[in-house]
């Protein structure tokens, strides 16, 4: 059938629009990550590297080489430097995993050439130069914020806030042990801003904690959508890496190309 000029022009416009939509969808989708056998995990505030124990055991059972960074919790540059030293030691593609505040470290240090993919676990994910505190204020303040107390420049969570708002879905006895070993952080840590946004160039994954009392779940969803991450949602407190280690390990395995 012959096509007149008006129909032909309309067809071209529809085709161009469809192509444009497809291109944007492709940019937002998380690409398939290269296969990795190394995993580097970073803890956030009110914790230490041992909080990854349950996840690490599951990853090691799958043959992955795991290293937990001991975040100094002093300044963002110090924390990034500690993570980079571990990343430097990896012998190939590495999944870089961060919980809570350490999403800042992933975002900044994740441009390291050894990093093949990023996994954010209820974590901060700012853009380059973004004021995360200002972003967080656009959402209702989570209850754990009121539980932060300072001894001079050292901050920590009260026991009540830790048990209720930080690890609310953990058995109380387990949460009390974690409270006892929490590491204090320095006020200066909270003033740092990232200069990179590694999630703009690396395959990214995000585990949202839907019952989170420490980072607003809707803020987590926003950050996951903005980075085009492959996201899962867990009915969990902020400590999903402890209350849901199977699901977190599975997401990391997917980010390692070993799903």
XYZ file of N, CA, C and O in Angstrom, residues 26-154:
516
model
N 17.303 2.014 28.478
C 18.556 1.273 28.497
C 19.582 1.917 29.398
O 20.318 1.237 30.105
N 19.611 3.261 29.428
C 20.563 3.951 30.282
C 20.250 3.725 31.755
O 21.135 3.656 32.591
N 18.944 3.593 32.078
C 18.549 3.434 33.471
C 18.747 2.016 33.970
O 18.853 1.776 35.160
N 18.786 1.045 33.046
C 18.880 -0.350 33.459
C 20.284 -0.694 33.923
O 21.262 -0.195 33.392
N 20.364 -1.552 34.943
C 21.662 -2.005 35.415
C 22.239 -3.013 34.437
O 21.612 -4.040 34.171
N 23.416 -2.756 33.862
C 24.010 -3.707 32.927
C 24.467 -4.967 33.647
O 24.645 -4.970 34.865
N 24.657 -6.034 32.885
C 25.142 -7.276 33.466
C 26.572 -7.079 33.955
O 27.437 -6.666 33.195
N 26.842 -7.343 35.242
C 28.196 -7.111 35.761
C 29.147 -8.217 35.336
O 28.720 -9.351 35.069
N 30.433 -7.930 35.266
C 31.410 -8.988 34.991
C 31.475 -9.950 36.172
O 31.160 -9.580 37.312
N 31.885 -11.176 35.930
C 31.982 -12.154 37.004
C 33.118 -11.762 37.942
O 34.216 -11.435 37.503
N 32.826 -11.784 39.231
C 33.811 -11.392 40.237
C 33.910 -12.463 41.309
O 32.926 -13.119 41.637
N 35.122 -12.634 41.858
C 35.298 -13.575 42.977
C 35.683 -12.857 44.267
O 35.831 -13.481 45.307
N 35.856 -11.535 44.198
C 36.223 -10.756 45.378
C 35.061 -9.884 45.834
O 34.339 -9.308 45.006
N 34.921 -9.773 47.151
C 33.897 -8.902 47.735
C 34.543 -8.103 48.862
O 35.191 -8.671 49.747
N 34.375 -6.789 48.825
C 34.836 -5.906 49.896
C 33.608 -5.264 50.523
O 32.782 -4.670 49.823
N 33.480 -5.389 51.851
C 32.290 -4.922 52.557
C 32.665 -3.859 53.585
O 33.661 -4.005 54.299
N 31.861 -2.805 53.652
C 32.143 -1.702 54.566
C 30.944 -1.468 55.481
O 29.798 -1.434 55.020
N 31.210 -1.290 56.771
C 30.140 -1.034 57.740
C 29.899 0.462 57.880
O 30.713 1.298 57.479
N 28.772 0.794 58.492
C 28.422 2.184 58.711
C 28.590 2.610 60.157
O 29.415 2.053 60.890
N 27.788 3.587 60.572
C 27.848 4.084 61.941
C 27.287 3.050 62.917
O 26.504 2.181 62.537
N 27.693 3.173 64.172
C 27.184 2.351 65.278
C 27.513 0.864 65.085
O 26.796 -0.005 65.583
N 28.594 0.556 64.373
C 28.904 -0.837 64.047
C 30.398 -1.007 63.849
O 31.177 -0.059 63.970
N 30.808 -2.234 63.526
C 32.172 -2.511 63.099
C 32.128 -3.613 62.041
O 31.048 -4.050 61.627
N 33.289 -4.055 61.578
C 33.323 -5.013 60.482
C 32.657 -6.342 60.773
O 32.247 -7.054 59.847
N 32.501 -6.680 62.064
C 31.904 -7.970 62.409
C 30.427 -8.051 62.072
O 29.854 -9.146 62.060
N 29.795 -6.924 61.773
C 28.362 -6.959 61.453
C 28.095 -7.702 60.138
O 26.957 -8.088 59.869
N 29.140 -7.944 59.349
C 28.994 -8.664 58.079
C 29.201 -10.180 58.231
O 29.177 -10.904 57.238
N 29.389 -10.668 59.443
C 29.778 -12.062 59.656
C 28.843 -13.055 58.967
O 29.296 -13.989 58.280
N 27.537 -12.881 59.147
C 26.575 -13.842 58.586
C 26.596 -13.821 57.063
O 26.488 -14.864 56.402
N 26.728 -12.638 56.487
C 26.781 -12.523 55.024
C 28.076 -13.121 54.493
O 28.079 -13.870 53.505
N 29.179 -12.812 55.147
C 30.481 -13.322 54.701
C 30.490 -14.848 54.690
O 30.989 -15.472 53.743
N 29.969 -15.472 55.731
C 29.957 -16.940 55.790
C 29.230 -17.533 54.587
O 29.676 -18.541 54.018
N 28.155 -16.917 54.176
C 27.388 -17.415 53.025
C 28.142 -17.204 51.713
O 28.096 -18.058 50.819
N 28.821 -16.099 51.589
C 29.590 -15.828 50.370
C 30.817 -16.732 50.276
O 31.161 -17.227 49.193
N 31.479 -16.952 51.408
C 32.640 -17.849 51.407
C 32.226 -19.270 51.023
O 32.982 -19.976 50.352
N 31.040 -19.676 51.429
C 30.550 -21.011 51.076
C 30.364 -21.161 49.570
O 30.365 -22.281 49.044
N 30.225 -20.024 48.875
C 30.104 -20.017 47.415
C 31.443 -19.778 46.731
O 31.498 -19.594 45.511
N 32.525 -19.757 47.503
C 33.858 -19.630 46.929
C 34.346 -18.214 46.719
O 35.376 -18.016 46.057
N 33.656 -17.229 47.276
C 34.083 -15.847 47.097
C 35.101 -15.437 48.159
O 35.034 -15.884 49.312
N 36.022 -14.585 47.764
C 37.038 -14.040 48.668
C 36.498 -12.749 49.270
O 36.235 -11.782 48.553
N 36.313 -12.719 50.590
C 35.672 -11.577 51.250
C 36.624 -10.864 52.205
O 37.400 -11.506 52.905
N 36.504 -9.535 52.237
C 37.267 -8.720 53.179
C 36.351 -7.631 53.726
O 35.713 -6.910 52.956
N 36.277 -7.528 55.064
C 35.507 -6.458 55.699
C 36.444 -5.326 56.084
O 37.463 -5.543 56.748
N 36.117 -4.130 55.655
C 36.907 -2.938 55.988
C 36.534 -2.481 57.401
O 35.349 -2.436 57.752
N 37.543 -2.150 58.201
C 37.275 -1.539 59.500
C 37.260 -0.020 59.301
O 38.299 0.626 59.249
N 36.057 0.508 59.141
C 35.862 1.930 58.899
C 36.299 2.716 60.147
O 35.777 2.490 61.233
N 37.242 3.664 60.014
C 37.715 4.399 61.191
C 36.677 5.341 61.800
O 36.825 5.760 62.955
N 35.651 5.710 61.033
C 34.558 6.557 61.535
C 35.058 7.905 62.056
O 34.527 8.457 63.017
N 36.096 8.438 61.408
C 36.670 9.720 61.820
C 36.277 10.832 60.845
O 35.584 11.776 61.219
N 36.753 10.737 59.596
C 36.365 11.673 58.547
C 36.085 10.864 57.285
O 36.541 9.714 57.164
N 35.362 11.467 56.349
C 35.093 10.757 55.100
C 36.383 10.452 54.343
O 36.550 9.316 53.864
N 37.351 11.379 54.229
C 38.611 11.035 53.559
C 39.335 9.863 54.226
O 39.895 8.999 53.538
N 39.330 9.809 55.563
C 39.960 8.684 56.259
C 39.259 7.371 55.911
O 39.909 6.342 55.676
N 37.933 7.400 55.908
C 37.150 6.197 55.631
C 37.368 5.725 54.202
O 37.509 4.521 53.939
N 37.404 6.670 53.263
C 37.636 6.326 51.857
C 39.039 5.741 51.688
O 39.225 4.752 50.968
N 40.022 6.325 52.361
C 41.403 5.825 52.259
C 41.506 4.395 52.785
O 42.202 3.555 52.198
N 40.809 4.100 53.890
C 40.839 2.743 54.448
C 40.250 1.742 53.457
O 40.774 0.630 53.286
N 39.170 2.125 52.784
C 38.560 1.231 51.801
C 39.449 1.067 50.569
O 39.581 -0.043 50.038
N 40.055 2.148 50.123
C 40.921 2.069 48.933
C 42.116 1.149 49.165
O 42.546 0.440 48.244
N 42.636 1.133 50.378
C 43.772 0.238 50.666
C 43.361 -1.223 50.481
O 44.147 -2.033 49.970
N 42.140 -1.548 50.876
C 41.652 -2.920 50.695
C 41.372 -3.194 49.225
O 41.702 -4.268 48.705
N 40.794 -2.233 48.524
C 40.506 -2.410 47.100
C 41.798 -2.601 46.303
O 41.834 -3.378 45.343
N 42.849 -1.901 46.701
C 44.142 -2.031 46.016
C 44.670 -3.462 46.075
O 45.400 -3.901 45.174
N 44.335 -4.182 47.131
C 44.866 -5.526 47.331
C 44.113 -6.601 46.547
O 44.573 -7.740 46.468
N 42.971 -6.265 45.986
C 42.174 -7.268 45.287
C 42.830 -7.625 43.952
O 43.424 -6.775 43.293
N 42.699 -8.890 43.558
C 43.408 -9.380 42.372
C 42.554 -9.425 41.111
O 42.909 -10.086 40.137
N 41.422 -8.738 41.130
C 40.559 -8.732 39.948
C 39.234 -8.071 40.260
O 39.113 -7.347 41.265
N 38.228 -8.295 39.410
C 36.915 -7.672 39.616
C 36.394 -7.899 41.034
O 36.463 -9.006 41.569
N 35.866 -6.841 41.622
C 35.476 -6.856 43.029
C 34.108 -6.209 43.209
O 33.866 -5.107 42.708
N 33.230 -6.890 43.945
C 31.949 -6.304 44.327
C 32.179 -5.474 45.592
O 32.710 -5.974 46.578
N 31.793 -4.230 45.539
C 31.996 -3.290 46.641
C 30.649 -3.084 47.323
O 29.684 -2.631 46.690
N 30.568 -3.439 48.605
C 29.293 -3.482 49.328
C 29.347 -2.532 50.519
O 30.337 -2.517 51.260
N 28.291 -1.762 50.729
C 28.273 -0.853 51.865
C 26.924 -0.781 52.533
O 25.881 -0.852 51.873
N 26.951 -0.644 53.852
C 25.728 -0.513 54.639
C 25.644 0.881 55.244
O 26.654 1.436 55.701
N 24.460 1.466 55.203
C 24.172 2.701 55.920
C 25.089 3.844 55.480
O 25.178 4.143 54.286
N 25.812 4.471 56.417
C 26.678 5.603 56.068
C 27.719 5.230 55.028
O 28.134 6.065 54.218
N 28.172 3.975 55.017
C 29.264 3.607 54.113
C 28.861 3.655 52.644
O 29.716 3.524 51.768
N 27.582 3.894 52.367
C 27.208 4.191 50.986
C 27.946 5.413 50.462
O 28.211 5.527 49.257
N 28.308 6.336 51.361
C 29.131 7.483 50.975
C 30.486 6.998 50.458
O 31.027 7.529 49.480
N 31.034 5.975 51.122
C 32.339 5.443 50.745
C 32.241 4.728 49.401
O 33.125 4.866 48.546
N 31.168 3.963 49.188
C 30.968 3.308 47.897
C 30.898 4.336 46.779
O 31.509 4.174 45.722
N 30.133 5.383 47.030
C 29.914 6.403 46.011
C 31.207 7.110 45.642
O 31.451 7.433 44.475
N 32.080 7.335 46.633
C 33.340 8.040 46.390
C 34.434 7.109 45.876
O 35.079 7.394 44.859
N 34.658 5.985 46.566
C 35.775 5.098 46.222
C 35.408 4.051 45.185
O 36.290 3.357 44.674
N 34.128 3.936 44.843
C 33.688 2.907 43.906
C 34.159 3.101 42.483
O 33.996 2.208 41.644
N 34.783 4.244 42.189
C 35.365 4.454 40.855
C 36.693 3.708 40.716
O 37.277 3.683 39.627
N 37.171 3.106 41.782
C 38.424 2.330 41.751
C 38.353 1.294 40.624
O 37.328 0.645 40.420
N 39.440 1.115 39.859
C 39.397 0.201 38.707
C 39.098 -1.249 39.058
O 38.624 -2.004 38.196
N 39.347 -1.674 40.285
C 39.034 -3.058 40.660
C 37.549 -3.287 40.931
O 37.104 -4.433 40.978
N 36.793 -2.205 41.132
C 35.371 -2.346 41.468
C 34.565 -2.634 40.207
O 34.567 -1.856 39.252
N 33.886 -3.782 40.214
C 33.077 -4.182 39.057
C 31.597 -3.887 39.249
O 30.857 -3.740 38.275
N 31.137 -3.804 40.499
C 29.742 -3.477 40.779
C 29.612 -2.989 42.212
O 30.507 -3.173 43.040
N 28.487 -2.350 42.500
C 28.226 -1.744 43.804
C 26.946 -2.321 44.388
O 25.953 -2.491 43.665
N 26.960 -2.605 45.690
C 25.750 -3.073 46.375
C 25.524 -2.180 47.596
O 26.339 -2.165 48.520
N 24.432 -1.451 47.577
C 24.053 -0.574 48.680
C 23.018 -1.295 49.541
O 21.991 -1.742 49.039
N 23.281 -1.396 50.841
C 22.370 -2.060 51.768
C 21.815 -1.002 52.726
O 22.522 -0.543 53.628
N 20.576 -0.584 52.470
C 19.972 0.496 53.273
C 20.979 1.623 53.461
O 21.219 2.088 54.585
N 21.564 2.064 52.364
C 22.746 2.937 52.440
C 22.519 4.298 51.784
O 21.683 4.459 50.895
N 23.317 5.247 52.223
C 23.345 6.563 51.587
C 23.914 6.422 50.175
O 24.867 5.680 49.970
N 23.345 7.179 49.246
C 23.852 7.149 47.867
C 23.744 8.547 47.269
O 22.906 8.801 46.396
N 24.588 9.471 47.724
C 24.520 10.839 47.210
C 25.079 10.944 45.796
O 25.805 10.055 45.337
N 24.731 12.021 45.138
C 25.366 12.355 43.869
C 26.658 13.095 44.185
O 26.915 13.490 45.330
N 27.496 13.300 43.186
C 28.760 14.008 43.390
C 28.491 15.427 43.887
O 27.724 16.175 43.272
N 29.110 15.774 45.012
C 28.967 17.115 45.564
C 27.649 17.397 46.255
O 27.436 18.513 46.746
N 26.777 16.414 46.327
C 25.449 16.629 46.907
C 25.517 16.703 48.443
O 26.286 15.976 49.078
N 24.699 17.544 49.016
C 24.568 17.642 50.465
C 23.568 16.579 50.906
O 22.356 16.767 50.780
N 24.081 15.459 51.416
C 23.177 14.355 51.775
C 22.210 14.769 52.887
O 21.028 14.409 52.860
N 22.693 15.533 53.855
C 21.828 15.955 54.959
C 20.645 16.758 54.440
O 19.503 16.579 54.901
N 20.886 17.627 53.468
C 19.798 18.418 52.884
C 18.823 17.513 52.126
O 17.604 17.703 52.190
N 19.361 16.520 51.416
C 18.493 15.570 50.716
C 17.625 14.815 51.715
O 16.408 14.659 51.512
N 18.222 14.334 52.799
C 17.480 13.555 53.788
C 16.365 14.376 54.422
O 15.309 13.830 54.785
N 16.561 15.681 54.552
C 15.554 16.536 55.182
C 14.310 16.716 54.329
O 13.297 17.235 54.807
N 14.357 16.302 53.073
C 13.166 16.378 52.225
C 12.210 15.220 52.496
O 11.142 15.151 51.890
N 12.603 14.323 53.403
C 11.767 13.195 53.825
C 11.570 13.270 55.338
O 12.376 13.891 56.040
N 10.504 12.649 55.868
C 10.305 12.659 57.320
C 11.522 12.116 58.056
O 12.137 11.133 57.632
N 11.866 12.755 59.166
C 13.047 12.358 59.939
C 12.815 11.011 60.608
O 11.823 10.833 61.310
N 13.702 10.041 60.416
C 13.539 8.733 61.050
C 13.773 8.832 62.555
O 14.536 9.697 63.018
N 13.162 7.949 63.345
C 13.234 8.076 64.808
C 14.625 7.905 65.399
O 14.920 8.462 66.455
N 15.512 7.141 64.742
C 16.848 6.914 65.309
C 17.628 8.214 65.477
O 18.498 8.312 66.356
N 17.319 9.215 64.669
C 18.051 10.488 64.732
C 17.983 11.090 66.131
O 18.978 11.636 66.641
N 16.831 10.981 66.764
C 16.662 11.546 68.104
C 17.449 10.776 69.155
O 17.645 11.264 70.272
N 17.915 9.573 68.814
C 18.642 8.742 69.765
C 20.152 8.896 69.705
O 20.872 8.187 70.414
N 20.651 9.796 68.846
C 22.100 10.015 68.766
C 22.526 10.979 69.873
O 21.955 12.064 70.029
N 23.514 10.571 70.656
C 24.042 11.426 71.730
C 25.535 11.618 71.506
O 26.202 10.784 70.896
N 26.054 12.731 72.017
C 27.468 13.066 71.820
C 28.182 13.213 73.160
O 27.643 13.777 74.109
N 29.384 12.674 73.213
C 30.326 12.937 74.294
C 31.455 13.742 73.660
O 32.374 13.181 73.064
N 31.351 15.061 73.734
C 32.289 15.901 72.996
C 32.033 15.735 71.508
O 30.922 15.962 71.027
N 33.038 15.301 70.770
C 32.892 15.121 69.325
C 32.539 13.691 68.947
O 32.411 13.378 67.759
N 32.397 12.798 69.935
C 32.075 11.399 69.653
C 30.572 11.160 69.762
O 29.944 11.482 70.775
